PDB file of C-alpha atoms in Angstrom:
ATOM      1  CA  UNK A   1      -7.074   1.815  30.115  1.00 74.00           C
ATOM      2  CA  UNK A   2      -8.580   5.324  30.076  1.00 85.00           C
ATOM      3  CA  UNK A   3     -12.055   6.097  28.769  1.00 90.00           C
ATOM      4  CA  UNK A   4     -10.762   7.207  25.363  1.00 89.00           C
ATOM      5  CA  UNK A   5      -8.913   3.962  24.759  1.00 89.00           C
ATOM      6  CA  UNK A   6     -11.888   2.012  26.035  1.00 89.00           C
ATOM      7  CA  UNK A   7     -14.262   3.872  23.699  1.00 89.00           C
ATOM      8  CA  UNK A   8     -11.968   3.219  20.746  1.00 83.00           C
ATOM      9  CA  UNK A   9     -11.598  -0.473  21.577  1.00 85.00           C
ATOM     10  CA  UNK A  10     -15.381  -0.792  21.802  1.00 84.00           C
ATOM     11  CA  UNK A  11     -15.742   0.971  18.449  1.00 77.00           C
ATOM     12  CA  UNK A  12     -13.257  -1.410  16.783  1.00 74.00           C
ATOM     13  CA  UNK A  13     -14.930  -4.430  18.335  1.00 76.00           C
ATOM     14  CA  UNK A  14     -18.363  -3.337  17.124  1.00 73.00           C
ATOM     15  CA  UNK A  15     -17.066  -2.459  13.655  1.00 64.00           C
ATOM     16  CA  UNK A  16     -15.543  -5.898  13.180  1.00 57.00           C
ATOM     17  CA  UNK A  17     -18.891  -7.490  13.954  1.00 53.00           C
ATOM     18  CA  UNK A  18     -20.437  -5.733  10.945  1.00 52.00           C
ATOM     19  CA  UNK A  19     -17.608  -6.276   8.473  1.00 52.00           C
ATOM     20  CA  UNK A  20     -18.178  -8.987   5.909  1.00 53.00           C
ATOM     21  CA  UNK A  21     -15.420  -9.827   3.433  1.00 55.00           C
ATOM     22  CA  UNK A  22     -16.251  -9.652  -0.266  1.00 54.00           C
ATOM     23  CA  UNK A  23     -18.154 -12.700  -1.425  1.00 56.00           C
ATOM     24  CA  UNK A  24     -16.564 -14.822  -4.108  1.00 58.00           C
ATOM     25  CA  UNK A  25     -19.272 -13.810  -6.602  1.00 68.00           C
ATOM     26  CA  UNK A  26     -19.267 -10.089  -5.740  1.00 86.00           C
ATOM     27  CA  UNK A  27     -17.547  -7.422  -7.786  1.00 94.00           C
ATOM     28  CA  UNK A  28     -14.468  -6.028  -6.059  1.00 93.00           C
ATOM     29  CA  UNK A  29     -11.299  -4.105  -6.906  1.00 95.00           C
ATOM     30  CA  UNK A  30      -8.269  -6.241  -7.822  1.00 94.00           C
ATOM     31  CA  UNK A  31      -5.861  -3.684  -9.354  1.00 96.00           C
ATOM     32  CA  UNK A  32      -5.374   0.077  -9.459  1.00 96.00           C
ATOM     33  CA  UNK A  33      -3.832   2.746 -11.660  1.00 96.00           C
ATOM     34  CA  UNK A  34      -2.041   5.751 -10.143  1.00 94.00           C
ATOM     35  CA  UNK A  35      -0.938   9.044 -11.629  1.00 94.00           C
ATOM     36  CA  UNK A  36       2.608  10.391 -11.305  1.00 94.00           C
ATOM     37  CA  UNK A  37       1.726  11.906  -7.916  1.00 93.00           C
ATOM     38  CA  UNK A  38       0.631   8.519  -6.562  1.00 91.00           C
ATOM     39  CA  UNK A  39      -3.083   9.351  -6.595  1.00 91.00           C
ATOM     40  CA  UNK A  40      -5.494   6.562  -7.490  1.00 93.00           C
ATOM     41  CA  UNK A  41      -7.089   7.370 -10.849  1.00 96.00           C
ATOM     42  CA  UNK A  42      -8.570   4.064 -12.086  1.00 97.00           C
ATOM     43  CA  UNK A  43      -9.569   0.632 -10.840  1.00 97.00           C
ATOM     44  CA  UNK A  44      -9.818  -2.859 -12.319  1.00 97.00           C
ATOM     45  CA  UNK A  45     -12.374  -5.310 -10.968  1.00 97.00           C
ATOM     46  CA  UNK A  46     -12.304  -9.068 -10.619  1.00 94.00           C
ATOM     47  CA  UNK A  47     -14.573  -9.197 -13.689  1.00 95.00           C
ATOM     48  CA  UNK A  48     -11.917  -7.416 -15.789  1.00 97.00           C
ATOM     49  CA  UNK A  49     -13.847  -4.148 -16.002  1.00 97.00           C
ATOM     50  CA  UNK A  50     -11.711  -1.006 -15.878  1.00 98.00           C
ATOM     51  CA  UNK A  51     -13.320   1.947 -14.115  1.00 97.00           C
ATOM     52  CA  UNK A  52     -12.181   5.547 -13.987  1.00 96.00           C
ATOM     53  CA  UNK A  53     -12.366   7.235 -10.582  1.00 96.00           C
ATOM     54  CA  UNK A  54     -15.871   8.666 -11.064  1.00 95.00           C
ATOM     55  CA  UNK A  55     -17.245   5.345 -12.346  1.00 96.00           C
ATOM     56  CA  UNK A  56     -15.769   3.510  -9.355  1.00 96.00           C
ATOM     57  CA  UNK A  57     -17.147   6.141  -6.980  1.00 94.00           C
ATOM     58  CA  UNK A  58     -20.631   5.817  -8.475  1.00 95.00           C
ATOM     59  CA  UNK A  59     -20.475   1.999  -8.402  1.00 95.00           C
ATOM     60  CA  UNK A  60     -19.399   2.041  -4.743  1.00 94.00           C
ATOM     61  CA  UNK A  61     -22.174   4.486  -3.813  1.00 92.00           C
ATOM     62  CA  UNK A  62     -24.727   2.282  -5.582  1.00 92.00           C
ATOM     63  CA  UNK A  63     -23.550  -0.842  -3.742  1.00 90.00           C
ATOM     64  CA  UNK A  64     -22.117  -2.441  -6.877  1.00 93.00           C
ATOM     65  CA  UNK A  65     -18.578  -2.783  -5.462  1.00 94.00           C
ATOM     66  CA  UNK A  66     -17.820  -4.706  -2.317  1.00 90.00           C
ATOM     67  CA  UNK A  67     -14.922  -3.860  -0.024  1.00 89.00           C
ATOM     68  CA  UNK A  68     -15.095  -0.130  -0.819  1.00 92.00           C
ATOM     69  CA  UNK A  69     -16.058   2.793   1.432  1.00 91.00           C
ATOM     70  CA  UNK A  70     -17.167   6.236   0.255  1.00 93.00           C
ATOM     71  CA  UNK A  71     -16.665   9.233   2.517  1.00 89.00           C
ATOM     72  CA  UNK A  72     -16.129  12.980   2.507  1.00 91.00           C
ATOM     73  CA  UNK A  73     -12.604  14.382   2.658  1.00 87.00           C
ATOM     74  CA  UNK A  74     -11.027  17.538   1.269  1.00 85.00           C
ATOM     75  CA  UNK A  75     -14.552  18.786   0.482  1.00 91.00           C
ATOM     76  CA  UNK A  76     -15.329  15.945  -1.923  1.00 92.00           C
ATOM     77  CA  UNK A  77     -16.294  12.280  -1.947  1.00 93.00           C
ATOM     78  CA  UNK A  78     -13.452   9.807  -2.067  1.00 92.00           C
ATOM     79  CA  UNK A  79     -13.231   6.030  -2.072  1.00 92.00           C
ATOM     80  CA  UNK A  80     -11.017   3.796   0.002  1.00 91.00           C
ATOM     81  CA  UNK A  81     -10.776   0.102   0.628  1.00 90.00           C
ATOM     82  CA  UNK A  82     -12.727  -1.020   3.689  1.00 84.00           C
ATOM     83  CA  UNK A  83     -10.521  -1.172   6.777  1.00 77.00           C
ATOM     84  CA  UNK A  84     -10.492  -4.888   7.500  1.00 71.00           C
ATOM     85  CA  UNK A  85      -7.015  -5.302   8.965  1.00 72.00           C
ATOM     86  CA  UNK A  86      -5.680  -6.991   5.825  1.00 73.00           C
ATOM     87  CA  UNK A  87      -2.905  -5.058   4.057  1.00 75.00           C
ATOM     88  CA  UNK A  88      -3.024  -7.164   0.900  1.00 73.00           C
ATOM     89  CA  UNK A  89      -6.428  -5.844  -0.207  1.00 70.00           C
ATOM     90  CA  UNK A  90      -5.746  -2.172   0.578  1.00 87.00           C
ATOM     91  CA  UNK A  91      -5.746  -0.124  -2.607  1.00 91.00           C
ATOM     92  CA  UNK A  92      -2.155   1.007  -2.033  1.00 86.00           C
ATOM     93  CA  UNK A  93      -1.013  -2.627  -1.931  1.00 88.00           C
ATOM     94  CA  UNK A  94      -2.915  -3.911  -4.964  1.00 94.00           C
ATOM     95  CA  UNK A  95      -1.061  -4.508  -8.236  1.00 95.00           C
ATOM     96  CA  UNK A  96      -1.103  -1.760 -10.830  1.00 95.00           C
ATOM     97  CA  UNK A  97      -2.503  -2.174 -14.332  1.00 95.00           C
TER      98      UNK A  97
END
């Protein structure tokens, strides 16, 4: 294994140590709405609340949504499901509402 692979493996190992799955009583995304281009435009939570993209972004930034990451891409903030190795809870695999 070269140093790049080793560094990546160490990164993944350390990341997994800090990941905690959403708690049963935490608010998390359970369904999504996409536009015709396939972009995520709205989210539904386990509490039944429907959030537009900006509301979901603000909730994630304020720590009110578990299982969601906020980061910069394309010159703006975007949200994605936390990379936890489980396809079923990735936003692209969630049911649509």
